[in-house]
Short mmCIF file of C-alpha atoms in Angstrom, two decimals:
data_model
loop_
_atom_site.label_atom_id
_atom_site.label_comp_id
_atom_site.label_asym_id
_atom_site.label_seq_id
_atom_site.Cartn_x
_atom_site.Cartn_y
_atom_site.Cartn_z
CA MET A 1 81.35 130.75 87.67
CA ALA A 2 84.91 131.16 86.48
CA ASP A 3 86.12 128.71 89.11
CA THR A 4 83.50 126.17 88.02
CA GLY A 5 84.50 126.53 84.40
CA TRP A 6 88.17 126.05 85.29
CA ARG A 7 87.35 122.86 87.21
CA ASN A 8 85.26 121.48 84.35
CA LYS A 9 88.14 122.01 81.95
CA THR A 10 90.74 120.32 84.13
CA SER A 11 88.70 117.58 85.82
CA ILE A 12 89.59 114.06 84.70
CA THR A 13 87.54 110.89 84.30
CA GLU A 14 90.32 108.28 84.35
CA PHE A 15 93.70 107.62 85.91
CA VAL A 16 96.86 106.04 84.53
CA LEU A 17 98.40 103.42 86.82
CA LEU A 18 102.12 103.62 86.07
CA GLY A 19 102.81 100.36 87.92
CA PHE A 20 106.21 99.00 86.96
CA GLY A 21 106.27 100.83 83.62
CA LYS A 22 109.55 102.54 84.46
CA VAL A 23 111.26 99.16 83.98
CA PRO A 24 109.86 98.00 80.60
CA GLU A 25 112.25 95.03 80.33
CA LEU A 26 110.51 93.49 83.35
CA GLN A 27 107.05 93.53 81.78
CA ILE A 28 107.56 90.20 79.98
CA LEU A 29 108.67 88.51 83.22
CA LEU A 30 106.09 90.09 85.52
CA PHE A 31 103.00 88.75 83.75
CA PRO A 32 103.80 85.00 84.10
CA LEU A 33 105.20 85.62 87.60
CA PHE A 34 102.07 87.35 88.90
CA LEU A 35 99.83 84.88 87.04
CA VAL A 36 101.48 81.95 88.83
CA ILE A 37 101.25 83.80 92.16
CA TYR A 38 97.55 84.48 91.62
CA VAL A 39 96.72 80.89 90.65
CA VAL A 40 98.69 79.41 93.57
CA THR A 41 97.19 81.96 96.00
CA MET A 42 93.64 81.17 94.94
CA ALA A 43 94.22 77.40 94.95
CA GLY A 44 95.95 77.39 98.35
CA ASN A 45 93.41 79.55 100.14
CA ILE A 46 90.38 77.84 98.58
CA LEU A 47 91.86 74.49 99.59
CA ILE A 48 92.14 75.63 103.22
CA VAL A 49 88.53 76.86 103.19
CA VAL A 50 87.38 73.49 101.80
CA LEU A 51 89.41 71.59 104.42
CA VAL A 52 88.03 73.68 107.29
CA VAL A 53 84.45 73.21 106.09
CA ALA A 54 84.69 69.52 105.14
CA ASP A 55 86.89 68.07 107.91
CA GLN A 56 85.21 67.79 111.33
CA HIS A 57 88.60 67.66 113.06
CA LEU A 58 89.10 71.30 112.01
CA HIS A 59 85.77 72.52 113.41
CA THR A 60 87.48 74.51 116.18
CA PRO A 61 87.71 78.27 116.81
CA MET A 62 91.30 78.50 115.54
CA TYR A 63 90.45 76.91 112.19
CA PHE A 64 87.17 78.81 111.96
CA PHE A 65 89.19 82.05 111.97
CA LEU A 66 91.75 80.50 109.60
CA GLY A 67 88.94 79.69 107.17
CA ASN A 68 87.75 83.29 107.37
CA LEU A 69 91.29 84.53 106.78
CA SER A 70 91.75 82.29 103.73
CA CYS A 71 88.38 83.40 102.32
CA LEU A 72 89.49 86.99 102.82
CA GLU A 73 92.82 86.37 101.08
CA THR A 74 91.09 85.06 97.94
CA CYS A 75 89.07 88.29 97.75
CA TYR A 76 92.13 90.38 98.66
CA SER A 77 94.18 88.99 95.76
CA SER A 78 91.24 89.30 93.35
CA ALA A 79 90.91 93.01 94.17
CA ILE A 80 94.39 93.75 92.80
CA LEU A 81 95.97 91.01 90.70
CA PRO A 82 93.41 90.55 87.86
CA ARG A 83 93.56 94.27 87.02
CA MET A 84 97.37 94.20 87.20
CA LEU A 85 97.55 91.11 84.97
CA ALA A 86 95.24 92.72 82.41
CA SER A 87 97.41 95.84 82.41
CA LEU A 88 100.60 93.82 81.90
CA LEU A 89 99.03 91.80 79.09
CA THR A 90 97.31 94.59 77.13
CA ARG A 91 99.66 97.46 78.14
CA ASP A 92 96.50 99.47 78.90
CA ARG A 93 97.17 101.20 82.20
CA THR A 94 94.10 103.43 82.31
CA ILE A 95 91.36 102.97 84.87
CA SER A 96 88.23 105.08 85.26
CA VAL A 97 87.78 107.12 88.44
CA PRO A 98 84.75 105.09 89.68
CA ARG A 99 86.59 101.80 89.09
CA CYS A 100 89.66 103.17 90.85
CA ILE A 101 87.60 104.15 93.90
CA ALA A 102 85.88 100.75 93.80
CA GLN A 103 89.27 98.99 93.75
CA PHE A 104 90.43 101.11 96.69
CA TYR A 105 87.25 100.22 98.60
CA PHE A 106 87.66 96.46 98.17
CA PHE A 107 91.39 96.55 98.89
CA ALA A 108 91.15 98.83 101.94
CA SER A 109 88.08 97.15 103.44
CA LEU A 110 89.71 93.72 103.15
CA ALA A 111 92.98 95.04 104.62
CA ALA A 112 91.09 96.53 107.58
CA THR A 113 89.13 93.29 107.99
CA GLU A 114 92.39 91.32 108.01
CA CYS A 115 93.75 93.50 110.81
CA CYS A 116 90.64 92.76 112.88
CA LEU A 117 90.72 89.03 112.05
CA LEU A 118 94.39 88.75 113.02
CA SER A 119 93.51 90.45 116.29
CA ALA A 120 90.65 87.98 116.89
CA MET A 121 93.00 85.08 116.12
CA SER A 122 95.59 86.41 118.58
CA TYR A 123 92.87 86.69 121.25
CA ASP A 124 91.92 83.07 120.53
CA ARG A 125 95.55 81.99 121.03
CA TYR A 126 95.75 84.10 124.21
CA LEU A 127 92.76 82.26 125.71
CA ALA A 128 94.08 78.86 124.58
CA ILE A 129 97.52 79.36 126.15
CA CYS A 130 96.90 81.71 129.08
CA LYS A 131 93.47 80.41 130.15
CA PRO A 132 93.34 76.79 128.93
CA LEU A 133 90.85 75.61 131.58
CA HIS A 134 88.31 78.27 130.60
CA TYR A 135 89.05 78.23 126.86
CA ALA A 136 86.11 76.06 125.76
CA ALA A 137 83.64 78.10 127.80
CA LEU A 138 85.00 81.52 126.78
CA MET A 139 85.73 80.92 123.08
CA ASN A 140 82.34 79.38 122.22
CA GLY A 141 80.60 79.32 118.85
CA ARG A 142 78.65 82.49 119.54
CA LEU A 143 81.76 84.53 120.37
CA CYS A 144 83.55 83.17 117.29
CA LEU A 145 80.69 84.31 115.06
CA GLN A 146 80.57 87.72 116.77
CA LEU A 147 84.33 88.27 116.36
CA ALA A 148 84.32 87.19 112.70
CA ALA A 149 81.19 89.18 111.80
CA GLY A 150 82.51 92.21 113.67
CA SER A 151 85.79 92.03 111.77
CA TRP A 152 84.08 91.91 108.37
CA LEU A 153 81.52 94.61 109.20
CA SER A 154 83.99 97.05 110.77
CA GLY A 155 86.37 96.81 107.80
CA CYS A 156 83.63 97.18 105.19
CA LEU A 157 81.70 100.00 106.88
CA ALA A 158 84.74 102.10 107.83
CA THR A 159 86.12 102.03 104.29
CA LEU A 160 82.67 102.69 102.82
CA ILE A 161 82.64 106.12 104.49
CA ILE A 162 86.02 107.04 102.98
CA SER A 163 85.06 105.71 99.55
CA CYS A 164 81.82 107.72 99.50
CA LEU A 165 83.74 110.90 100.32
CA MET A 166 86.33 110.09 97.65
CA SER A 167 83.58 109.74 95.05
CA GLN A 168 82.56 113.35 95.76
CA LEU A 169 86.03 114.74 95.04
CA THR A 170 87.10 116.42 91.81
CA PHE A 171 90.35 115.11 90.33
CA CYS A 172 92.56 117.20 88.10
CA SER A 173 95.57 116.71 85.84
CA PRO A 174 98.07 115.18 85.96
CA ASN A 175 96.19 111.89 86.13
CA GLU A 176 99.16 109.56 86.66
CA ILE A 177 99.28 107.34 89.76
CA ASP A 178 102.78 106.02 90.46
CA HIS A 179 101.52 102.71 91.83
CA PHE A 180 100.18 99.38 90.56
CA PHE A 181 96.78 99.79 92.26
CA CYS A 182 94.56 102.59 93.57
CA ASP A 183 95.84 103.24 97.07
CA PHE A 184 94.53 106.10 99.20
CA THR A 185 97.51 108.48 99.29
CA PRO A 186 98.41 108.46 95.56
CA VAL A 187 94.75 109.02 94.60
CA ILE A 188 94.12 111.81 97.11
CA LYS A 189 97.19 113.68 95.83
CA LEU A 190 95.40 114.13 92.49
CA ALA A 191 92.31 115.76 94.04
CA CYS A 192 91.86 119.46 93.36
CA SER A 193 88.96 119.90 95.79
CA ASP A 194 89.19 120.22 99.58
CA THR A 195 90.48 117.01 101.20
CA ASN A 196 90.82 118.13 104.84
CA LEU A 197 87.72 116.26 106.03
CA ILE A 198 88.57 113.01 104.28
CA LEU A 199 92.17 113.11 105.55
CA VAL A 200 91.02 113.57 109.16
CA LEU A 201 88.44 110.79 108.83
CA ASP A 202 90.97 108.50 107.19
CA LEU A 203 93.41 109.02 110.06
CA LEU A 204 90.65 108.38 112.63
CA LEU A 205 89.24 105.27 110.94
CA ALA A 206 92.71 103.89 110.15
CA SER A 207 93.58 104.20 113.83
CA LEU A 208 90.40 102.37 114.84
CA CYS A 209 90.64 99.60 112.22
CA THR A 210 94.43 99.17 112.03
CA LEU A 211 96.25 100.64 115.04
CA PHE A 212 93.76 99.45 117.67
CA PRO A 213 93.72 95.79 116.41
CA PHE A 214 97.53 95.92 116.14
CA LEU A 215 97.85 97.00 119.78
CA LEU A 216 95.42 94.26 120.86
CA THR A 217 97.46 91.70 118.90
CA LEU A 218 100.68 93.00 120.44
CA LEU A 219 99.21 92.90 123.96
CA SER A 220 97.92 89.33 123.42
CA TYR A 221 101.37 88.14 122.40
CA VAL A 222 103.03 89.87 125.35
CA TYR A 223 100.80 87.81 127.66
CA ILE A 224 101.34 84.68 125.55
CA ILE A 225 105.14 85.00 125.64
CA VAL A 226 105.15 85.68 129.40
CA THR A 227 102.94 82.61 129.98
CA ILE A 228 105.11 80.38 127.75
CA LEU A 229 108.29 81.46 129.55
CA ARG A 230 106.71 80.43 132.87
CA ILE A 231 106.17 76.84 131.67
CA PRO A 232 108.84 74.77 133.48
CA SER A 233 109.47 72.04 130.88
CA THR A 234 111.14 72.67 127.51
CA SER A 235 108.73 70.33 125.71
CA GLY A 236 105.78 72.21 127.23
CA ARG A 237 107.14 75.55 126.04
CA GLN A 238 107.73 74.17 122.54
CA LYS A 239 104.23 72.68 122.37
CA ALA A 240 102.62 75.93 123.53
CA PHE A 241 104.65 78.05 121.10
CA SER A 242 103.90 75.71 118.18
CA THR A 243 100.17 76.47 118.52
CA CYS A 244 100.72 80.17 117.75
CA SER A 245 103.97 80.24 115.74
CA SER A 246 102.21 80.18 112.34
CA HIS A 247 99.93 83.06 113.32
CA LEU A 248 102.89 85.02 114.71
CA ILE A 249 104.76 84.69 111.40
CA VAL A 250 101.71 85.90 109.46
CA VAL A 251 101.20 88.86 111.84
CA THR A 252 104.87 89.86 111.66
CA THR A 253 104.94 89.71 107.86
CA PHE A 254 101.67 91.60 107.39
CA TYR A 255 102.23 94.40 109.90
CA GLY A 256 105.95 94.64 109.20
CA THR A 257 105.45 95.44 105.52
CA ILE A 258 102.51 97.78 106.24
CA ILE A 259 104.62 99.77 108.72
CA ILE A 260 107.45 100.04 106.19
CA VAL A 261 105.11 101.20 103.41
CA TYR A 262 103.00 103.70 105.34
CA MET A 263 105.43 104.94 107.99
CA LEU A 264 108.53 105.62 105.89
CA PRO A 265 108.99 109.16 104.51
CA LYS A 266 107.36 109.61 101.09
CA SER A 267 110.53 110.72 99.29
CA ASP A 268 111.29 110.09 95.61
CA THR A 269 114.21 107.81 96.47
CA LEU A 270 112.01 105.57 98.64
CA ARG A 271 108.99 105.54 96.28
CA ASP A 272 110.16 102.48 94.31
CA LEU A 273 111.12 100.72 97.56
CA ASN A 274 107.63 101.37 98.94
CA LYS A 275 106.17 99.89 95.77
CA VAL A 276 108.22 96.72 96.27
CA PHE A 277 107.05 96.37 99.89
CA SER A 278 103.48 97.01 98.73
CA VAL A 279 103.85 93.88 96.60
CA PHE A 280 104.81 91.99 99.75
CA TYR A 281 101.70 92.79 101.80
CA SER A 282 99.18 92.97 98.93
CA VAL A 283 100.39 90.11 96.70
CA LEU A 284 102.83 87.85 98.54
CA THR A 285 101.16 87.78 101.98
CA PRO A 286 98.00 86.07 100.62
CA LEU A 287 100.33 83.59 98.88
CA ILE A 288 102.44 82.63 101.89
CA ASN A 289 99.60 82.43 104.43
CA PRO A 290 98.26 79.04 103.25
CA LEU A 291 101.83 77.78 102.86
CA ILE A 292 102.71 78.77 106.43
CA TYR A 293 99.57 77.24 107.93
CA SER A 294 99.79 74.05 105.87
CA LEU A 295 103.53 73.38 106.17
CA ARG A 296 103.79 74.23 109.88
CA ASN A 297 100.49 72.78 111.03
CA LYS A 298 100.17 69.04 111.69
CA GLU A 299 96.35 69.05 111.83
CA VAL A 300 96.02 70.78 108.45
CA LYS A 301 98.44 68.30 106.87
CA GLU A 302 96.49 65.39 108.38
CA ALA A 303 93.21 66.85 107.11
CA LEU A 304 94.71 67.22 103.63
CA SER A 305 95.95 63.62 103.77
CA ARG A 306 92.47 62.38 104.77
CA MET A 307 90.87 64.33 101.93
CA ILE A 308 93.34 62.90 99.39
CA HIS A 309 92.65 59.37 100.63
CA LYS A 310 88.89 59.96 100.37
CA CYS A 311 89.27 61.31 96.84
CA VAL A 312 91.42 58.33 95.82
CA ALA A 313 88.97 55.89 97.39
CA PHE A 314 86.04 57.60 95.68
CA SER A 315 87.86 57.52 92.34
CA ARG A 316 88.60 53.80 92.72
CA THR A 317 84.97 53.11 93.65
CA GLN A 318 83.73 54.97 90.58
CA THR A 319 86.22 53.12 88.37
CA SER A 320 85.14 49.79 89.85
CA LEU A 321 81.45 50.58 89.32
CA ALA A 322 82.12 51.67 85.74
CA SER A 323 84.05 48.43 85.06
CA SER A 324 81.24 46.34 86.55
CA PHE A 325 78.66 48.17 84.47
CA ARG A 326 80.65 47.63 81.25
CA LEU A 327 81.14 43.94 82.08
CA LYS A 328 77.42 43.47 82.73
CA THR A 329 76.59 45.29 79.49
CA ASN A 330 78.94 43.03 77.52
CA ARG A 331 77.36 39.94 79.04
CA ASP A 332 73.88 41.15 78.16
CA ASP A 333 75.01 41.77 74.57
CA LEU A 334 76.49 38.27 74.31
CA SER A 335 73.33 36.67 75.66
#
């Protein structure tokens, strides 16, 4: 009874996200910066989704996965940036425990899904480069749907287990989280109930949803690089590498920053550095993905050009019809 009373007195119902509060002079600059990043991220990724859906030339497995990735990035950014922008604007850094766990769920499930999607995309590139004659038969529509659905389901279900266990924990003072969003480690540190089970499950599920897809991606690119090096002509090697270079840049950026954030020692001197790298994989990666795929991909640029021409032609047609209608109306009035 005494233990229960002690827990009731010290249990908390909300957290304080410290974010970048230690550098108050940056607050004025961070709000417009992150607002621009959010708007550009949403616009770029939504544009890619629209292009993939609307342009028949992009109805291929590679662009099917790219459309899924861009859809994921819009959700990924929306899980973190709106709350951060509101905090910077209102200076209110508090977040309730249920909302914090909900933010963690959406962020972590989308991050796990991205790992699986990047692995599926690397497998697609492996088949295209290493087994070109069998590519169309192997990477058919059914397999594409299975890989995409499996990626989304595995990420969402694995994180749901952790989130449900987190919701059963009791959190005690201090209630300050030295981060700009509710990540797993900073939140678990504030728990005053037993966390052994959730830590073991987190390690197991993180290995399945992050480490395993990473190893598959790495293995795919080992085979891809070996196959490219065996191509006799320089132009052939360049053409083969160009089909996977954009994806390789995205994979390197995403996994590189994740490894730095979660593998470095959690010392006080590296805490601010980890926060900076967290911005890279949670905020900047969704921003640069559409830029990488659009600037380095000829087919995407051609699809964008066709869409612009269609929009211009449609606008001119509408203007011409409106002019004809006004002219006819004026003639009727005169008669």
